[in-house]
CSV table of C-alpha atoms and ligand atoms in Angstrom, one decimal:
chain,number,residue,atom,x,y,z
A,279,MET,CA,72.2,42.5,89.5
A,280,THR,CA,70.6,41.1,92.7
A,281,ALA,CA,71.3,37.4,93.2
A,282,SER,CA,67.7,36.5,92.4
A,283,LEU,CA,67.7,38.1,89.0
A,284,ASP,CA,71.2,36.8,88.1
A,285,LEU,CA,69.8,33.6,86.6
A,286,VAL,CA,72.9,32.6,84.7
A,287,ASP,CA,75.5,33.7,87.3
A,288,VAL,CA,76.9,36.6,85.4
A,289,ASP,CA,78.6,37.5,88.7
A,290,SER,CA,81.0,34.6,88.2
A,291,LEU,CA,82.4,36.4,85.1
A,292,LEU,CA,83.4,39.5,87.2
A,293,THR,CA,86.7,40.2,89.0
A,294,ALA,CA,86.7,41.2,92.7
A,295,GLU,CA,87.6,44.8,91.6
A,296,GLU,CA,84.6,45.0,89.3
A,297,VAL,CA,82.3,43.7,92.0
A,298,ASP,CA,83.7,46.4,94.4
A,299,VAL,CA,83.2,49.2,91.9
A,300,ARG,CA,79.7,48.0,91.2
A,301,ALA,CA,78.9,47.9,95.0
A,302,ALA,CA,80.2,51.5,95.4
A,303,ALA,CA,78.1,52.7,92.5
A,304,ARG,CA,75.0,50.9,93.8
A,305,ARG,CA,75.5,52.4,97.2
A,306,PHE,CA,75.8,55.9,95.8
A,307,ALA,CA,72.7,55.3,93.5
A,308,ASP,CA,70.6,53.9,96.4
A,309,GLU,CA,71.6,56.4,99.1
A,310,ARG,CA,72.1,59.6,97.2
A,311,LEU,CA,70.3,59.5,93.9
A,312,ARG,CA,67.2,57.2,94.2
A,313,PRO,CA,65.6,59.1,97.1
A,314,ALA,CA,65.9,62.5,95.3
A,315,LEU,CA,65.0,61.4,91.8
A,316,PRO,CA,61.2,61.7,91.9
A,317,GLU,CA,61.5,65.3,92.8
A,318,TRP,CA,64.3,66.1,90.4
A,319,PHE,CA,62.4,64.5,87.6
A,320,GLU,CA,59.1,66.3,88.5
A,321,SER,CA,60.8,69.7,88.8
A,322,GLY,CA,63.0,69.1,85.8
A,323,SER,CA,66.1,70.3,87.6
A,324,ILE,CA,69.1,68.7,89.2
A,325,PRO,CA,71.9,70.0,91.4
A,326,ALA,CA,74.4,69.3,88.7
A,327,ARG,CA,77.4,70.9,90.3
A,328,GLU,CA,77.0,69.1,93.6
A,329,LEU,CA,76.4,65.8,91.8
A,330,ALA,CA,79.5,66.3,89.6
A,331,LYS,CA,81.7,66.9,92.7
A,332,GLU,CA,80.3,63.9,94.5
A,333,LEU,CA,80.7,61.6,91.4
A,334,GLY,CA,84.2,63.0,90.9
A,335,SER,CA,85.2,62.3,94.5
A,336,LEU,CA,84.0,58.7,94.1
A,337,GLY,CA,86.1,58.3,91.0
A,338,PHE,CA,83.2,57.9,88.5
A,339,LEU,CA,84.2,60.6,86.1
A,340,GLY,CA,86.5,59.5,83.3
A,341,MET,CA,87.0,56.3,85.4
A,342,HIS,CA,88.1,54.3,82.4
A,343,LEU,CA,90.8,56.9,81.4
A,344,THR,CA,94.3,57.0,82.7
A,345,GLY,CA,96.3,59.8,84.3
A,346,TYR,CA,95.1,63.3,85.3
A,347,GLY,CA,93.4,62.0,88.4
A,348,CYS,CA,91.4,59.4,86.5
A,349,ALA,CA,90.8,56.0,88.1
A,350,GLY,CA,92.2,54.0,85.1
A,351,LEU,CA,89.7,51.1,85.6
A,352,GLY,CA,88.8,48.6,82.9
A,353,PRO,CA,85.7,48.8,80.6
A,354,VAL,CA,83.6,46.2,82.6
A,355,ALA,CA,84.1,48.2,85.8
A,356,TYR,CA,83.1,51.4,84.0
A,357,GLY,CA,80.1,49.6,82.4
A,358,LEU,CA,78.9,48.2,85.8
A,359,ALA,CA,79.1,51.7,87.3
A,360,CYS,CA,77.0,53.0,84.4
A,361,LEU,CA,74.5,50.1,85.0
A,362,GLU,CA,74.1,50.9,88.7
A,363,ILE,CA,73.8,54.7,88.1
A,364,GLU,CA,71.2,54.2,85.3
A,365,ALA,CA,69.3,51.9,87.7
A,366,ALA,CA,68.6,55.1,89.5
A,367,ASP,CA,67.9,57.2,86.4
A,368,SER,CA,69.2,57.4,82.8
A,369,GLY,CA,69.8,61.2,83.3
A,370,MET,CA,72.3,60.5,86.0
A,371,ARG,CA,74.2,58.1,83.7
A,372,SER,CA,74.1,60.7,81.0
A,373,LEU,CA,75.9,63.1,83.3
A,374,VAL,CA,78.6,60.5,83.8
A,375,SER,CA,78.8,59.4,80.2
A,376,VAL,CA,78.9,62.9,78.7
A,377,GLN,CA,81.5,64.0,81.2
A,378,GLY,CA,83.8,60.9,81.0
A,379,SER,CA,83.2,59.3,77.6
A,380,LEU,CA,82.5,62.3,75.4
A,381,ALA,CA,84.0,65.6,76.8
A,382,MET,CA,86.9,64.2,78.8
A,383,TYR,CA,87.6,61.4,76.3
A,384,ALA,CA,87.8,63.9,73.4
A,385,ILE,CA,90.4,65.9,75.2
A,386,TRP,CA,92.2,62.9,76.6
A,387,LYS,CA,92.4,61.2,73.1
A,388,TYR,CA,92.8,64.1,70.8
A,389,GLY,CA,93.9,67.1,73.0
A,390,SER,CA,97.3,68.8,73.3
A,391,ALA,CA,99.3,68.4,76.5
A,392,ALA,CA,98.2,71.9,77.6
A,393,GLN,CA,94.5,71.1,77.0
A,394,LYS,CA,94.8,67.9,79.0
A,395,GLU,CA,96.6,69.6,81.9
A,396,GLU,CA,94.1,72.5,82.0
A,397,TRP,CA,90.9,70.5,81.9
A,398,LEU,CA,91.2,66.8,82.8
A,399,PRO,CA,92.2,67.0,86.5
A,400,ARG,CA,89.3,69.4,87.2
A,401,MET,CA,86.9,67.4,85.1
A,402,SER,CA,87.8,64.0,86.8
A,403,ALA,CA,87.3,65.7,90.2
A,404,GLY,CA,83.9,67.1,89.0
A,405,GLU,CA,85.0,70.6,89.6
A,406,ALA,CA,84.6,71.4,85.9
A,407,ILE,CA,81.7,70.1,83.9
A,408,GLY,CA,82.0,69.3,80.2
A,409,CYS,CA,79.6,68.9,77.3
A,410,PHE,CA,80.0,67.6,73.7
A,411,GLY,CA,78.4,69.5,70.9
A,412,LEU,CA,77.9,67.4,67.7
A,413,THR,CA,74.2,67.4,66.9
A,414,GLU,CA,72.6,70.4,65.2
A,415,PRO,CA,69.0,71.3,64.7
A,416,ASP,CA,69.1,69.9,61.1
A,417,PHE,CA,71.8,67.3,61.5
A,418,GLY,CA,71.5,64.6,64.1
A,419,SER,CA,71.9,61.2,62.6
A,420,ASN,CA,74.0,62.7,59.8
A,421,PRO,CA,76.6,64.9,61.6
A,422,GLY,CA,78.7,65.0,58.5
A,423,GLY,CA,76.2,67.6,57.2
A,424,MET,CA,76.9,70.0,60.0
A,425,ARG,CA,76.7,73.7,59.3
A,426,THR,CA,78.6,75.0,62.3
A,427,ASN,CA,81.9,76.3,60.9
A,428,ALA,CA,85.2,77.6,62.0
A,429,ARG,CA,87.3,79.9,59.9
A,430,ARG,CA,90.8,81.1,60.5
A,431,ASP,CA,91.4,84.8,61.2
A,432,GLY,CA,95.2,85.3,61.5
A,433,ASP,CA,96.2,82.8,64.2
A,434,ASP,CA,92.7,82.7,65.7
A,435,TRP,CA,89.7,80.6,64.9
A,436,VAL,CA,86.2,82.2,64.6
A,437,LEU,CA,83.2,79.8,65.2
A,438,ASN,CA,79.6,80.3,64.1
A,439,GLY,CA,76.6,78.0,64.2
A,440,SER,CA,74.4,76.2,66.7
A,441,LYS,CA,74.2,72.8,68.4
A,442,MET,CA,71.1,71.2,69.7
A,443,TRP,CA,70.1,68.7,72.4
A,444,ILE,CA,73.4,69.0,74.2
A,445,THR,CA,73.6,67.2,77.6
A,446,ASN,CA,75.1,69.4,80.4
A,447,GLY,CA,75.3,72.4,78.0
A,448,SER,CA,73.9,75.1,80.3
A,449,VAL,CA,76.0,73.9,83.3
A,450,ALA,CA,79.2,73.2,81.4
A,451,ASP,CA,82.4,75.0,82.1
A,452,VAL,CA,83.8,73.7,78.8
A,453,ALA,CA,82.2,72.6,75.6
A,454,VAL,CA,83.9,70.3,73.0
A,455,VAL,CA,82.4,71.7,69.8
A,456,TRP,CA,82.7,70.0,66.4
A,457,ALA,CA,82.8,72.4,63.4
A,458,ARG,CA,83.4,72.3,59.7
A,459,THR,CA,86.6,73.9,58.5
A,460,ASP,CA,88.6,74.1,55.3
A,461,GLU,CA,90.5,71.1,56.7
A,462,GLY,CA,87.4,69.0,57.3
A,463,VAL,CA,85.7,68.5,60.7
A,464,ARG,CA,87.7,69.7,63.6
A,465,GLY,CA,87.1,69.8,67.4
A,466,PHE,CA,87.4,72.9,69.5
A,467,VAL,CA,87.7,73.4,73.3
A,468,VAL,CA,85.4,76.3,74.1
A,469,PRO,CA,85.4,77.7,77.7
A,470,ALA,CA,81.9,78.6,78.7
A,471,GLY,CA,82.6,82.3,79.3
A,472,THR,CA,84.0,83.0,75.8
A,473,PRO,CA,82.2,86.0,74.3
A,474,GLY,CA,79.6,84.9,71.7
A,475,PHE,CA,79.0,81.5,73.3
A,476,SER,CA,75.7,80.8,75.1
A,477,ALA,CA,73.9,77.7,76.1
A,478,PRO,CA,70.1,78.2,76.7
A,479,GLU,CA,68.4,75.2,78.4
A,480,ILE,CA,65.8,73.2,76.5
A,481,LYS,CA,62.6,73.0,78.5
A,482,GLN,CA,59.4,71.0,78.3
A,483,LYS,CA,61.1,67.6,77.9
A,484,MET,CA,58.9,64.6,78.7
A,485,SER,CA,62.0,62.4,79.0
A,486,LEU,CA,65.3,62.6,80.7
A,487,ARG,CA,64.0,65.4,82.9
A,488,ALA,CA,66.7,64.8,85.5
A,489,SER,CA,69.3,65.9,83.1
A,490,VAL,CA,70.3,69.3,81.7
A,491,THR,CA,69.8,69.5,77.9
A,492,SER,CA,70.7,72.7,76.0
A,493,GLU,CA,71.2,74.4,72.7
A,494,LEU,CA,74.7,75.8,72.1
A,495,VAL,CA,74.9,79.1,70.2
A,496,LEU,CA,78.1,80.2,68.7
A,497,ASP,CA,78.1,83.8,67.4
A,498,ASP,CA,81.5,84.9,66.2
A,499,VAL,CA,83.2,83.0,69.0
A,500,ARG,CA,86.9,83.8,68.7
A,501,LEU,CA,89.3,81.2,70.0
A,502,PRO,CA,93.1,81.1,70.0
A,503,ALA,CA,95.0,78.6,67.7
A,504,SER,CA,95.6,76.5,70.8
A,505,ALA,CA,91.8,75.7,71.2
A,506,VAL,CA,91.7,73.2,68.3
A,507,LEU,CA,92.1,69.5,69.3
A,508,PRO,CA,95.3,68.8,67.4
A,509,GLU,CA,94.9,65.0,67.0
A,510,ALA,CA,91.3,64.9,65.6
A,511,GLN,CA,90.9,65.4,61.9
A,512,GLY,CA,87.6,64.5,60.1
A,513,LEU,CA,84.4,62.9,61.3
A,514,SER,CA,86.3,59.9,62.7
A,515,GLY,CA,87.2,62.2,65.7
A,516,PRO,CA,83.7,62.7,67.1
A,517,LEU,CA,82.6,59.2,66.0
A,518,GLY,CA,85.5,57.7,67.9
A,519,CYS,CA,84.1,59.4,71.1
A,520,LEU,CA,80.7,58.0,70.4
A,521,ASN,CA,82.0,54.4,70.5
A,522,GLU,CA,83.0,55.1,74.2
A,523,ALA,CA,79.7,56.6,75.3
A,524,ARG,CA,77.7,54.0,73.4
A,525,PHE,CA,79.6,51.3,75.2
A,526,GLY,CA,78.5,52.7,78.6
A,527,ILE,CA,74.9,52.8,77.4
A,528,VAL,CA,75.0,49.0,76.6
A,529,PHE,CA,75.4,48.4,80.3
A,530,GLY,CA,73.4,51.4,81.5
A,531,ALA,CA,70.2,50.5,79.7
A,532,MET,CA,70.2,47.2,81.5
A,533,GLY,CA,70.3,49.0,84.9
A,534,ALA,CA,67.1,50.9,84.1
A,535,ALA,CA,65.5,47.5,82.9
A,536,ARG,CA,66.7,45.8,86.1
A,537,ASP,CA,65.2,48.4,88.3
A,538,CYS,CA,61.8,48.1,86.5
A,539,LEU,CA,61.8,44.3,86.8
A,540,GLU,CA,62.8,44.4,90.5
A,541,THR,CA,60.0,46.8,91.1
A,542,ALA,CA,57.5,44.7,89.2
A,543,ILE,CA,58.4,41.5,90.9
A,544,ALA,CA,58.1,43.0,94.3
A,545,TYR,CA,54.7,44.6,93.4
A,546,ALA,CA,53.3,41.4,91.9
A,547,GLY,CA,54.2,39.6,95.2
A,548,GLU,CA,52.2,42.1,97.3
A,549,ARG,CA,49.3,42.9,95.0
A,550,THR,CA,46.3,40.7,95.4
A,551,VAL,CA,44.0,40.2,92.5
A,552,PHE,CA,41.1,37.8,92.4
A,553,ASP,CA,42.0,36.6,95.9
A,554,LYS,CA,45.7,35.6,95.4
A,555,PRO,CA,49.0,37.4,94.7
A,556,LEU,CA,49.4,38.7,91.2
A,557,SER,CA,52.8,36.9,91.0
A,558,GLY,CA,51.0,33.5,91.4
A,559,TYR,CA,49.3,33.8,88.0
A,560,GLN,CA,50.9,32.1,85.0
A,561,LEU,CA,50.5,35.1,82.7
A,562,THR,CA,52.4,37.3,85.2
A,563,GLN,CA,55.1,34.6,85.6
A,564,GLY,CA,55.4,34.4,81.8
A,565,LYS,CA,56.0,38.1,81.6
A,566,ILE,CA,58.5,38.0,84.4
A,567,ALA,CA,60.4,35.0,83.1
A,568,ASP,CA,60.7,36.5,79.5
A,569,MET,CA,61.9,39.8,80.9
A,570,ALA,CA,64.5,38.2,83.1
A,571,VAL,CA,65.8,36.1,80.2
A,572,GLU,CA,66.2,39.3,78.1
A,573,LEU,CA,67.9,41.1,81.1
A,574,ASN,CA,70.4,38.3,81.6
A,575,LYS,CA,71.1,38.1,77.8
A,576,GLY,CA,71.6,41.8,77.7
A,577,ILE,CA,74.0,41.9,80.6
A,578,LEU,CA,75.9,38.9,79.2
A,579,LEU,CA,76.3,40.7,75.9
A,580,ALA,CA,77.5,43.8,77.7
A,581,VAL,CA,80.1,41.9,79.7
A,582,HIS,CA,81.3,40.1,76.6
A,583,LEU,CA,81.7,43.4,74.7
A,584,GLY,CA,83.6,44.7,77.7
A,585,ARG,CA,86.0,41.8,77.5
A,586,LEU,CA,86.6,42.5,73.8
A,587,LYS,CA,87.2,46.1,74.6
A,588,GLU,CA,89.8,45.1,77.3
A,589,LYS,CA,91.7,43.4,74.5
A,590,GLY,CA,91.4,46.3,72.1
A,591,ALA,CA,89.3,44.1,69.8
A,592,LEU,CA,85.9,45.8,70.0
A,593,ARG,CA,84.6,47.0,66.6
A,594,PRO,CA,82.1,49.8,66.1
A,595,GLU,CA,79.4,47.4,64.7
A,596,GLN,CA,79.8,45.3,67.8
A,597,VAL,CA,79.0,48.3,69.9
A,598,SER,CA,76.0,48.9,67.7
A,599,VAL,CA,74.8,45.3,68.4
A,600,GLY,CA,74.9,46.1,72.1
A,601,LYS,CA,73.4,49.6,71.9
A,602,LEU,CA,70.6,48.4,69.6
A,603,ASN,CA,69.7,45.3,71.5
A,604,ASN,CA,70.0,46.6,75.1
A,605,THR,CA,68.1,49.9,74.6
A,606,ARG,CA,65.4,48.1,72.6
A,607,GLU,CA,65.0,45.4,75.2
A,608,ALA,CA,65.2,47.8,78.1
A,609,ILE,CA,62.3,49.9,76.8
A,610,ALA,CA,60.3,46.8,76.1
A,611,ILE,CA,60.9,45.6,79.7
A,612,ALA,CA,60.0,49.0,81.1
A,613,ARG,CA,56.7,48.9,79.2
A,614,GLU,CA,55.9,45.3,80.2
A,615,CYS,CA,56.6,46.1,83.8
A,616,ARG,CA,54.3,49.0,83.6
A,617,THR,CA,51.4,46.6,82.7
A,618,ILE,CA,52.1,44.6,85.9
A,619,LEU,CA,51.6,47.7,88.0
A,620,ALA,CA,48.7,48.8,85.9
A,621,ALA,CA,47.5,52.2,87.2
A,622,ASN,CA,50.2,52.4,89.8
A,623,GLY,CA,52.6,51.9,86.9
A,624,ILE,CA,52.0,55.5,85.7
A,625,SER,CA,52.6,57.0,89.2
A,626,GLY,CA,55.8,58.8,90.1
A,627,GLU,CA,55.7,56.8,93.4
A,628,TYR,CA,57.3,54.0,91.4
A,629,PRO,CA,60.2,54.4,89.0
A,630,ILE,CA,58.9,52.5,86.0
A,631,MET,CA,57.2,55.3,84.0
A,632,ARG,CA,60.2,57.5,84.6
A,633,HIS,CA,62.6,54.8,83.3
A,634,ALA,CA,60.3,54.2,80.3
A,635,ASN,CA,60.1,57.8,79.4
A,636,ASN,CA,63.9,58.2,79.9
A,637,LEU,CA,64.5,55.2,77.7
A,638,GLU,CA,62.8,57.0,74.8
A,639,SER,CA,65.8,59.4,74.8
A,640,VAL,CA,68.3,56.5,75.3
A,641,LEU,CA,66.8,54.8,72.3
A,642,THR,CA,67.5,58.0,70.3
A,643,TYR,CA,70.7,59.5,71.4
A,644,GLU,CA,74.1,58.1,70.7
A,645,GLY,CA,72.7,56.9,67.4
A,646,THR,CA,69.1,55.9,66.9
A,647,SER,CA,68.1,52.3,66.6
A,648,GLU,CA,67.7,52.7,62.9
A,649,ILE,CA,71.3,54.1,62.6
A,650,HIS,CA,72.6,51.1,64.5
A,651,GLN,CA,70.6,48.7,62.3
A,652,LEU,CA,72.2,50.3,59.3
A,653,VAL,CA,75.7,50.1,60.8
A,654,ILE,CA,75.1,46.4,61.4
A,655,GLY,CA,73.5,46.0,58.0
A,656,GLN,CA,76.5,47.6,56.3
A,657,ALA,CA,78.9,45.3,58.2
A,658,LEU,CA,76.9,42.2,57.1
A,659,THR,CA,76.2,43.2,53.5
A,660,GLY,CA,79.0,45.6,52.5
A,661,GLN,CA,76.3,48.0,51.3
A,662,ASN,CA,76.0,51.5,52.6
A,663,ALA,CA,72.2,52.2,53.1
A,664,PHE,CA,72.6,55.5,54.9
A,665,ARG,CA,72.2,57.5,51.7
B,901,LIG,P1,81.4,57.6,57.3
B,901,LIG,O1,81.7,58.1,55.9
B,901,LIG,O2,80.9,56.2,57.5
B,901,LIG,O3,82.7,57.8,58.2
B,901,LIG,C1,83.4,59.0,58.3
B,901,LIG,C2,84.7,58.7,59.0
B,901,LIG,O4,84.5,58.3,60.3
B,901,LIG,C3,85.0,56.9,60.5
B,901,LIG,N1,84.0,56.2,61.3
B,901,LIG,C4,84.2,55.9,62.6
B,901,LIG,N2,85.3,56.1,63.4
B,901,LIG,C5,85.3,55.7,64.7
B,901,LIG,N3,84.2,55.1,65.2
B,901,LIG,C6,83.1,54.9,64.5
B,901,LIG,N4,82.0,54.3,65.0
B,901,LIG,C7,83.0,55.3,63.1
B,901,LIG,N5,82.1,55.3,62.1
B,901,LIG,C8,82.7,55.8,61.0
B,901,LIG,C9,85.0,56.4,59.1
B,901,LIG,O5,86.0,55.3,59.0
B,901,LIG,C10,85.5,57.6,58.3
B,901,LIG,O6,86.9,57.8,58.6
B,901,LIG,P2,87.8,58.5,57.5
B,901,LIG,O7,89.2,58.5,58.1
B,901,LIG,O8,87.7,57.6,56.3
B,901,LIG,O9,87.3,59.8,57.2
B,901,LIG,O10,80.4,58.6,57.9
B,901,LIG,P3,78.9,58.9,57.6
B,901,LIG,O11,78.8,60.4,57.4
B,901,LIG,O12,78.4,58.0,56.5
B,901,LIG,O13,78.1,58.6,58.9
B,901,LIG,C11,78.1,57.3,59.5
B,901,LIG,C12,77.1,57.2,60.6
B,901,LIG,C13,75.7,57.4,60.1
B,901,LIG,C14,77.2,55.8,61.2
B,901,LIG,C15,77.5,58.3,61.7
B,901,LIG,O14,77.3,59.5,61.2
B,901,LIG,C16,76.7,58.1,63.0
B,901,LIG,O15,77.0,57.4,63.9
B,901,LIG,N6,75.5,58.9,63.2
B,901,LIG,C17,74.8,58.9,64.4
B,901,LIG,C18,75.2,60.2,65.1
B,901,LIG,C19,75.2,60.0,66.6
B,901,LIG,O16,75.2,59.0,67.2
B,901,LIG,N7,75.2,61.2,67.3
B,901,LIG,C20,75.3,61.2,68.8
B,901,LIG,C21,75.6,62.6,69.3
B,901,LIG,S1,76.2,62.6,71.0
B,901,LIG,C22,75.0,62.1,71.9
B,901,LIG,O17,73.9,61.7,71.5
B,901,LIG,C23,75.2,62.2,73.4
B,901,LIG,S2,73.8,61.6,74.3
B,901,LIG,C24,74.1,61.8,75.9
B,901,LIG,C25,74.5,60.5,76.6
B,901,LIG,O18,75.4,59.8,76.0
B,901,LIG,O19,74.0,60.3,77.6
B,902,LIG,P1,67.1,62.6,62.9
B,902,LIG,O1,68.5,62.4,62.4
B,902,LIG,O2,66.4,63.7,62.3
B,902,LIG,O3,66.3,61.3,62.6
B,902,LIG,C1,64.8,61.2,62.5
B,902,LIG,C2,64.4,59.8,62.2
B,902,LIG,O4,65.0,59.4,61.0
B,902,LIG,C3,65.0,58.8,63.2
B,902,LIG,O5,64.0,57.8,63.4
B,902,LIG,C4,66.2,58.2,62.5
B,902,LIG,O6,66.5,56.9,63.0
B,902,LIG,C5,65.7,58.2,61.1
B,902,LIG,N1,66.8,58.2,60.1
B,902,LIG,C6,67.9,59.1,60.0
B,902,LIG,N2,68.7,58.7,59.0
B,902,LIG,C7,68.1,57.6,58.5
B,902,LIG,C8,68.5,56.8,57.4
B,902,LIG,N3,69.6,57.0,56.7
B,902,LIG,N4,67.7,55.7,57.1
B,902,LIG,C9,66.6,55.5,57.8
B,902,LIG,N5,66.2,56.2,58.8
B,902,LIG,C10,67.0,57.3,59.2
B,902,LIG,N6,73.8,65.2,70.8
B,902,LIG,C11,75.0,65.7,71.0
B,902,LIG,O7,75.8,66.0,70.1
B,902,LIG,N7,75.5,65.8,72.3
B,902,LIG,C12,74.7,65.5,73.4
B,902,LIG,O8,75.1,65.7,74.5
B,902,LIG,C13,73.4,65.0,73.1
B,902,LIG,N8,72.5,64.8,74.2
B,902,LIG,C14,71.2,64.4,73.9
B,902,LIG,C15,70.3,64.3,75.0
B,902,LIG,C16,69.0,64.0,74.8
B,902,LIG,C17,68.0,64.0,75.9
B,902,LIG,C18,68.5,63.8,73.4
B,902,LIG,C19,67.1,63.4,73.2
B,902,LIG,C20,69.4,63.9,72.4
B,902,LIG,C21,70.8,64.2,72.6
B,902,LIG,N9,71.7,64.4,71.6
B,902,LIG,C22,72.9,64.9,71.8
B,902,LIG,C23,71.2,64.3,70.2
B,902,LIG,C24,71.1,62.9,69.6
B,902,LIG,O9,72.3,62.3,69.4
B,902,LIG,C25,70.2,63.0,68.3
B,902,LIG,O10,68.9,63.3,68.7
B,902,LIG,C26,70.3,61.7,67.6
B,902,LIG,O11,71.6,61.5,67.0
B,902,LIG,C27,69.2,61.7,66.4
B,902,LIG,O12,69.2,62.9,65.7
B,902,LIG,P2,67.9,63.7,65.4
B,902,LIG,O13,67.1,63.8,66.7
B,902,LIG,O14,68.2,64.9,64.7
B,902,LIG,O15,67.0,62.7,64.5
């Protein structure tokens, strides 16, 4: 956060290492990502392979994991990197989250020694891209209903089904695919070239356009016994990965919000209406003050959850508090900032509408707001209201 927006001195809660990581991520976002994003968003295509290698060389892929070339940094450092990258674009943070917190984390946490050796060093370097296939066309919020199945055939597994809305799918070298088996839900490591596996890209997105989103099709995909993730059994496997990615979003969403607010404050200082700067009107200052208060509260919450995570004390419903609050407030901030820029607010010359559109996806993926309300509701009341 710039000094001027850091109203409550969140910086004083950070270590020198965390500040350094944040500065490196901000530099990359400002120099490499921000100038290119309007064009990537407009064309709906990104140089995913180049970006993965650059992010890998800077240590941003799987940066909170240990070993296999991963940086082994703490959760707050990881969160701050997500924040700075999402200040450029949520799609860029998605690339980082899906690679590090979903695909790599699944292999790191539940994989065999051979799976880890084969994939993690290349993935942390950005030489191999991963995706994470949980959602299906008919089962998003309720992944336990999944139809994708894996049956044993001798020593092999044979997978059939489809996954939907999968980030990085078409550019992935490896897919972590969750499937129903006789033993409950299991995870499988599927190399992209496996016969019967395809990943057509989803087009015509109005949100997260600077991100690859795909369907995964599994048509009699035959895999060796060694492809199953040995340490994941049941739905707690994929849901355990979601905790990691949701944590990154708690920080990331505040990056998109900060970028909108910085843009709006600068604009209001330059724009003259009725003979004086827009920033000199009480209505404008009321908006700016309210947004800055929510931004500071959101970042404080993110850092607090990060400190709990450092101690191994972060519970899933606490992650839900952060994901629910910070995505909801980020999209509210983006929309309010858009009003300050008025017509210019809808132009791609400014990042605000792009962030607002992206945040529609961020509000939905990694558990919709309603799902996080229900997780929190269940924790408070003891009643399961999902079904
Ligand atoms: P339920 O019966 O409650 O639980 C089944 C098993 O899972 C355990 N569990 C968890 N474990 C770890 N972390 C969590 N957060 C967990 N929540 C539940 C639970 O203890 C149980 O374990 P066991 O050993 O007893 O079997 O499951 P349910 O079917 O009632 O579902 C609960 C619900 C609705 C909260 C869950 O299904 C859910 O979170 N749904 C939302 C799905 C979702 O978030 N999908 C995201 C897909 S990935 C994505 O969007 C990537 S976006 C790209 C980017 O990040 O940029
Ligand atoms: P649904 O589950 O059909 O929900 C529809 C509506 O019903 C929502 O408002 C929801 O909150 C509400 N609802 C659902 N259940 C209840 C209930 N019990 N009570 C009240 N309301 C309820 N998934 C992956 O696996 N991997 C990825 O990499 C990935 N990347 C994505 C990228 C993008 C750009 C997007 C948009 C999505 C991505 N997803 C990914 C999918 C995402 O996780 C799902 O879209 C999300 O979980 C919601 O599922 P759904 O869209 O099927 O909505």
